[in-house]
PDB file of C-alpha atoms in Angstrom:
ATOM      1  CA  UNK A 471      15.334  19.073   1.366  1.00 50.00           C
ATOM      2  CA  UNK A 472      15.783  17.612  -2.113  1.00 65.00           C
ATOM      3  CA  UNK A 473      12.795  17.529  -4.424  1.00 85.00           C
ATOM      4  CA  UNK A 474      11.517  14.067  -5.248  1.00 86.00           C
ATOM      5  CA  UNK A 475      11.836  13.571  -8.989  1.00 90.00           C
ATOM      6  CA  UNK A 476      10.578   9.986  -9.392  1.00 94.00           C
ATOM      7  CA  UNK A 477       7.861   8.033  -7.607  1.00 96.00           C
ATOM      8  CA  UNK A 478      10.421   5.296  -6.889  1.00 97.00           C
ATOM      9  CA  UNK A 479      12.103   7.734  -4.485  1.00 96.00           C
ATOM     10  CA  UNK A 480       8.994   7.970  -2.290  1.00 96.00           C
ATOM     11  CA  UNK A 481       9.296   5.963   0.920  1.00 97.00           C
ATOM     12  CA  UNK A 482       5.547   5.294   0.727  1.00 97.00           C
ATOM     13  CA  UNK A 483       6.002   3.587  -2.646  1.00 98.00           C
ATOM     14  CA  UNK A 484       9.088   1.656  -1.470  1.00 98.00           C
ATOM     15  CA  UNK A 485       7.244   0.348   1.601  1.00 98.00           C
ATOM     16  CA  UNK A 486       4.169  -0.492  -0.492  1.00 98.00           C
ATOM     17  CA  UNK A 487       6.424  -2.470  -2.829  1.00 98.00           C
ATOM     18  CA  UNK A 488       7.828  -4.438   0.127  1.00 98.00           C
ATOM     19  CA  UNK A 489       4.308  -5.142   1.392  1.00 98.00           C
ATOM     20  CA  UNK A 490       3.233  -6.330  -2.067  1.00 98.00           C
ATOM     21  CA  UNK A 491       6.188  -8.699  -2.261  1.00 98.00           C
ATOM     22  CA  UNK A 492       5.342 -10.104   1.184  1.00 98.00           C
ATOM     23  CA  UNK A 493       1.676 -10.558   0.224  1.00 98.00           C
ATOM     24  CA  UNK A 494       2.643 -12.444  -2.926  1.00 98.00           C
ATOM     25  CA  UNK A 495       4.985 -14.636  -0.898  1.00 98.00           C
ATOM     26  CA  UNK A 496       2.307 -15.762   1.577  1.00 98.00           C
ATOM     27  CA  UNK A 497      -0.442 -16.139  -1.024  1.00 98.00           C
ATOM     28  CA  UNK A 498       1.665 -18.621  -2.989  1.00 97.00           C
ATOM     29  CA  UNK A 499       1.867 -21.055  -0.081  1.00 96.00           C
ATOM     30  CA  UNK A 500      -0.367 -23.839   1.224  1.00 95.00           C
ATOM     31  CA  UNK A 501      -4.134 -23.507   1.274  1.00 96.00           C
ATOM     32  CA  UNK A 502      -3.892 -19.772   0.615  1.00 97.00           C
ATOM     33  CA  UNK A 503      -2.534 -20.524  -2.866  1.00 97.00           C
ATOM     34  CA  UNK A 504      -5.598 -22.655  -3.633  1.00 97.00           C
ATOM     35  CA  UNK A 505      -8.085 -19.938  -2.651  1.00 97.00           C
ATOM     36  CA  UNK A 506      -7.948 -18.054  -5.932  1.00 97.00           C
ATOM     37  CA  UNK A 507     -10.582 -15.553  -4.855  1.00 97.00           C
ATOM     38  CA  UNK A 508      -8.966 -14.305  -1.670  1.00 98.00           C
ATOM     39  CA  UNK A 509      -5.374 -14.634  -2.846  1.00 98.00           C
ATOM     40  CA  UNK A 510      -6.127 -12.753  -6.064  1.00 98.00           C
ATOM     41  CA  UNK A 511      -8.082 -10.050  -4.267  1.00 98.00           C
ATOM     42  CA  UNK A 512      -5.413  -9.343  -1.636  1.00 98.00           C
ATOM     43  CA  UNK A 513      -2.717  -9.357  -4.338  1.00 98.00           C
ATOM     44  CA  UNK A 514      -4.688  -6.844  -6.423  1.00 98.00           C
ATOM     45  CA  UNK A 515      -5.281  -4.641  -3.386  1.00 98.00           C
ATOM     46  CA  UNK A 516      -1.570  -4.650  -2.528  1.00 98.00           C
ATOM     47  CA  UNK A 517      -0.594  -3.844  -6.123  1.00 98.00           C
ATOM     48  CA  UNK A 518      -3.213  -1.083  -6.101  1.00 98.00           C
ATOM     49  CA  UNK A 519      -1.431   0.662  -3.226  1.00 98.00           C
ATOM     50  CA  UNK A 520       1.861   1.076  -5.051  1.00 97.00           C
ATOM     51  CA  UNK A 521       0.175   1.679  -8.424  1.00 98.00           C
ATOM     52  CA  UNK A 522      -1.962   4.526  -7.099  1.00 98.00           C
ATOM     53  CA  UNK A 523       1.047   6.183  -5.474  1.00 98.00           C
ATOM     54  CA  UNK A 524       2.919   6.008  -8.786  1.00 97.00           C
ATOM     55  CA  UNK A 525       0.001   7.133 -10.940  1.00 97.00           C
ATOM     56  CA  UNK A 526      -0.898  10.009  -8.653  1.00 96.00           C
ATOM     57  CA  UNK A 527       2.700  11.210  -8.532  1.00 95.00           C
ATOM     58  CA  UNK A 528       2.977  11.157 -12.314  1.00 94.00           C
ATOM     59  CA  UNK A 529      -0.257  13.125 -12.788  1.00 91.00           C
ATOM     60  CA  UNK A 530       1.665  16.220 -11.789  1.00 76.00           C
ATOM     61  CA  UNK A 531      -1.025  18.077  -9.854  1.00 87.00           C
ATOM     62  CA  UNK A 532      -1.209  18.114  -6.087  1.00 90.00           C
ATOM     63  CA  UNK A 533      -4.990  17.733  -6.090  1.00 91.00           C
ATOM     64  CA  UNK A 534      -4.858  14.590  -8.192  1.00 94.00           C
ATOM     65  CA  UNK A 535      -1.911  13.236  -6.203  1.00 95.00           C
ATOM     66  CA  UNK A 536      -3.879  13.749  -2.987  1.00 95.00           C
ATOM     67  CA  UNK A 537      -6.846  11.832  -4.449  1.00 96.00           C
ATOM     68  CA  UNK A 538      -4.663   8.942  -5.603  1.00 97.00           C
ATOM     69  CA  UNK A 539      -3.001   8.791  -2.171  1.00 97.00           C
ATOM     70  CA  UNK A 540      -6.477   8.532  -0.646  1.00 97.00           C
ATOM     71  CA  UNK A 541      -7.227   5.618  -2.955  1.00 98.00           C
ATOM     72  CA  UNK A 542      -3.902   3.988  -2.065  1.00 98.00           C
ATOM     73  CA  UNK A 543      -4.694   4.327   1.638  1.00 98.00           C
ATOM     74  CA  UNK A 544      -8.112   2.766   1.062  1.00 98.00           C
ATOM     75  CA  UNK A 545      -6.469  -0.156  -0.757  1.00 98.00           C
ATOM     76  CA  UNK A 546      -4.176  -0.544   2.235  1.00 98.00           C
ATOM     77  CA  UNK A 547      -7.254  -0.833   4.472  1.00 98.00           C
ATOM     78  CA  UNK A 548      -8.575  -3.483   2.089  1.00 98.00           C
ATOM     79  CA  UNK A 549      -5.343  -5.472   2.480  1.00 98.00           C
ATOM     80  CA  UNK A 550      -5.605  -5.211   6.267  1.00 98.00           C
ATOM     81  CA  UNK A 551      -9.209  -6.411   6.218  1.00 98.00           C
ATOM     82  CA  UNK A 552      -8.326  -9.354   3.997  1.00 98.00           C
ATOM     83  CA  UNK A 553      -5.470 -10.296   6.315  1.00 98.00           C
ATOM     84  CA  UNK A 554      -8.085 -10.830   9.020  1.00 98.00           C
ATOM     85  CA  UNK A 555      -9.979 -13.175   6.701  1.00 98.00           C
ATOM     86  CA  UNK A 556      -6.773 -15.094   5.972  1.00 98.00           C
ATOM     87  CA  UNK A 557      -6.083 -15.402   9.705  1.00 98.00           C
ATOM     88  CA  UNK A 558      -9.639 -16.401  10.563  1.00 98.00           C
ATOM     89  CA  UNK A 559      -9.790 -19.198   7.975  1.00 98.00           C
ATOM     90  CA  UNK A 560      -6.350 -20.525   8.896  1.00 97.00           C
ATOM     91  CA  UNK A 561      -4.297 -19.430   5.882  1.00 98.00           C
ATOM     92  CA  UNK A 562      -1.972 -17.374   8.106  1.00 97.00           C
ATOM     93  CA  UNK A 563      -0.563 -18.176  11.504  1.00 97.00           C
ATOM     94  CA  UNK A 564      -0.543 -15.424  14.121  1.00 98.00           C
ATOM     95  CA  UNK A 565       3.144 -14.605  13.564  1.00 97.00           C
ATOM     96  CA  UNK A 566       2.727 -14.120   9.809  1.00 97.00           C
ATOM     97  CA  UNK A 567      -0.464 -12.140  10.340  1.00 98.00           C
ATOM     98  CA  UNK A 568       1.244  -9.840  12.868  1.00 98.00           C
ATOM     99  CA  UNK A 569       4.218  -9.255  10.561  1.00 98.00           C
ATOM    100  CA  UNK A 570       2.049  -8.426   7.547  1.00 98.00           C
ATOM    101  CA  UNK A 571      -0.334  -6.295   9.588  1.00 98.00           C
ATOM    102  CA  UNK A 572       2.601  -4.316  10.978  1.00 98.00           C
ATOM    103  CA  UNK A 573       3.848  -3.697   7.428  1.00 98.00           C
ATOM    104  CA  UNK A 574       0.392  -2.666   6.222  1.00 98.00           C
ATOM    105  CA  UNK A 575      -0.119  -0.333   9.186  1.00 98.00           C
ATOM    106  CA  UNK A 576       3.262   1.279   8.512  1.00 98.00           C
ATOM    107  CA  UNK A 577       2.315   1.858   4.868  1.00 98.00           C
ATOM    108  CA  UNK A 578      -1.003   3.371   5.980  1.00 98.00           C
ATOM    109  CA  UNK A 579       0.744   5.739   8.423  1.00 98.00           C
ATOM    110  CA  UNK A 580       3.258   6.862   5.805  1.00 98.00           C
ATOM    111  CA  UNK A 581       0.480   7.380   3.263  1.00 98.00           C
ATOM    112  CA  UNK A 582      -1.498   9.407   5.785  1.00 97.00           C
ATOM    113  CA  UNK A 583       1.491  11.639   6.445  1.00 97.00           C
ATOM    114  CA  UNK A 584       2.272  12.066   2.759  1.00 96.00           C
ATOM    115  CA  UNK A 585      -1.359  12.815   1.994  1.00 96.00           C
ATOM    116  CA  UNK A 586      -1.442  15.471   4.734  1.00 95.00           C
ATOM    117  CA  UNK A 587       1.774  17.041   3.423  1.00 93.00           C
ATOM    118  CA  UNK A 588       0.443  17.122  -0.144  1.00 93.00           C
ATOM    119  CA  UNK A 589      -2.823  18.630   1.106  1.00 93.00           C
ATOM    120  CA  UNK A 590      -0.916  21.315   2.990  1.00 91.00           C
ATOM    121  CA  UNK A 591       1.121  22.159  -0.120  1.00 87.00           C
ATOM    122  CA  UNK A 592      -2.078  22.263  -2.131  1.00 83.00           C
ATOM    123  CA  UNK A 593      -3.752  24.642   0.342  1.00 86.00           C
ATOM    124  CA  UNK A 594      -0.628  26.809   0.647  1.00 85.00           C
ATOM    125  CA  UNK A 595      -0.410  27.163  -3.103  1.00 75.00           C
ATOM    126  CA  UNK A 596       2.667  24.959  -3.486  1.00 55.00           C
ATOM    127  CA  UNK A 597       4.958  27.017  -1.227  1.00 48.00           C
TER     128      UNK A 597
END
């Protein structure tokens, strides 16, 4: 297996980038675009996912990377929670909600797997 040299190569980061793009797309439409509080918060949470993956990767240490992945996963939970708000207040229809939730859940699963792998490497001494 080839060693990942750049954070852009991480599937977790690539999927987080796609989710962020999708969040920006929906928050720029209709009533959602006028709710500056919720739209800004969900955008920041989505950006936080990919930013924490990148920052943690660049830190160089497995312990720090693991911590940043935990933060990224928490930001992903924040996005999912805010999607429920957007659905409940009528900013998203059920189809859009389901699509975005599926993306966010996929990012969370990938982050969980990556975090577990990094933790295992950390405990095994990087073997």
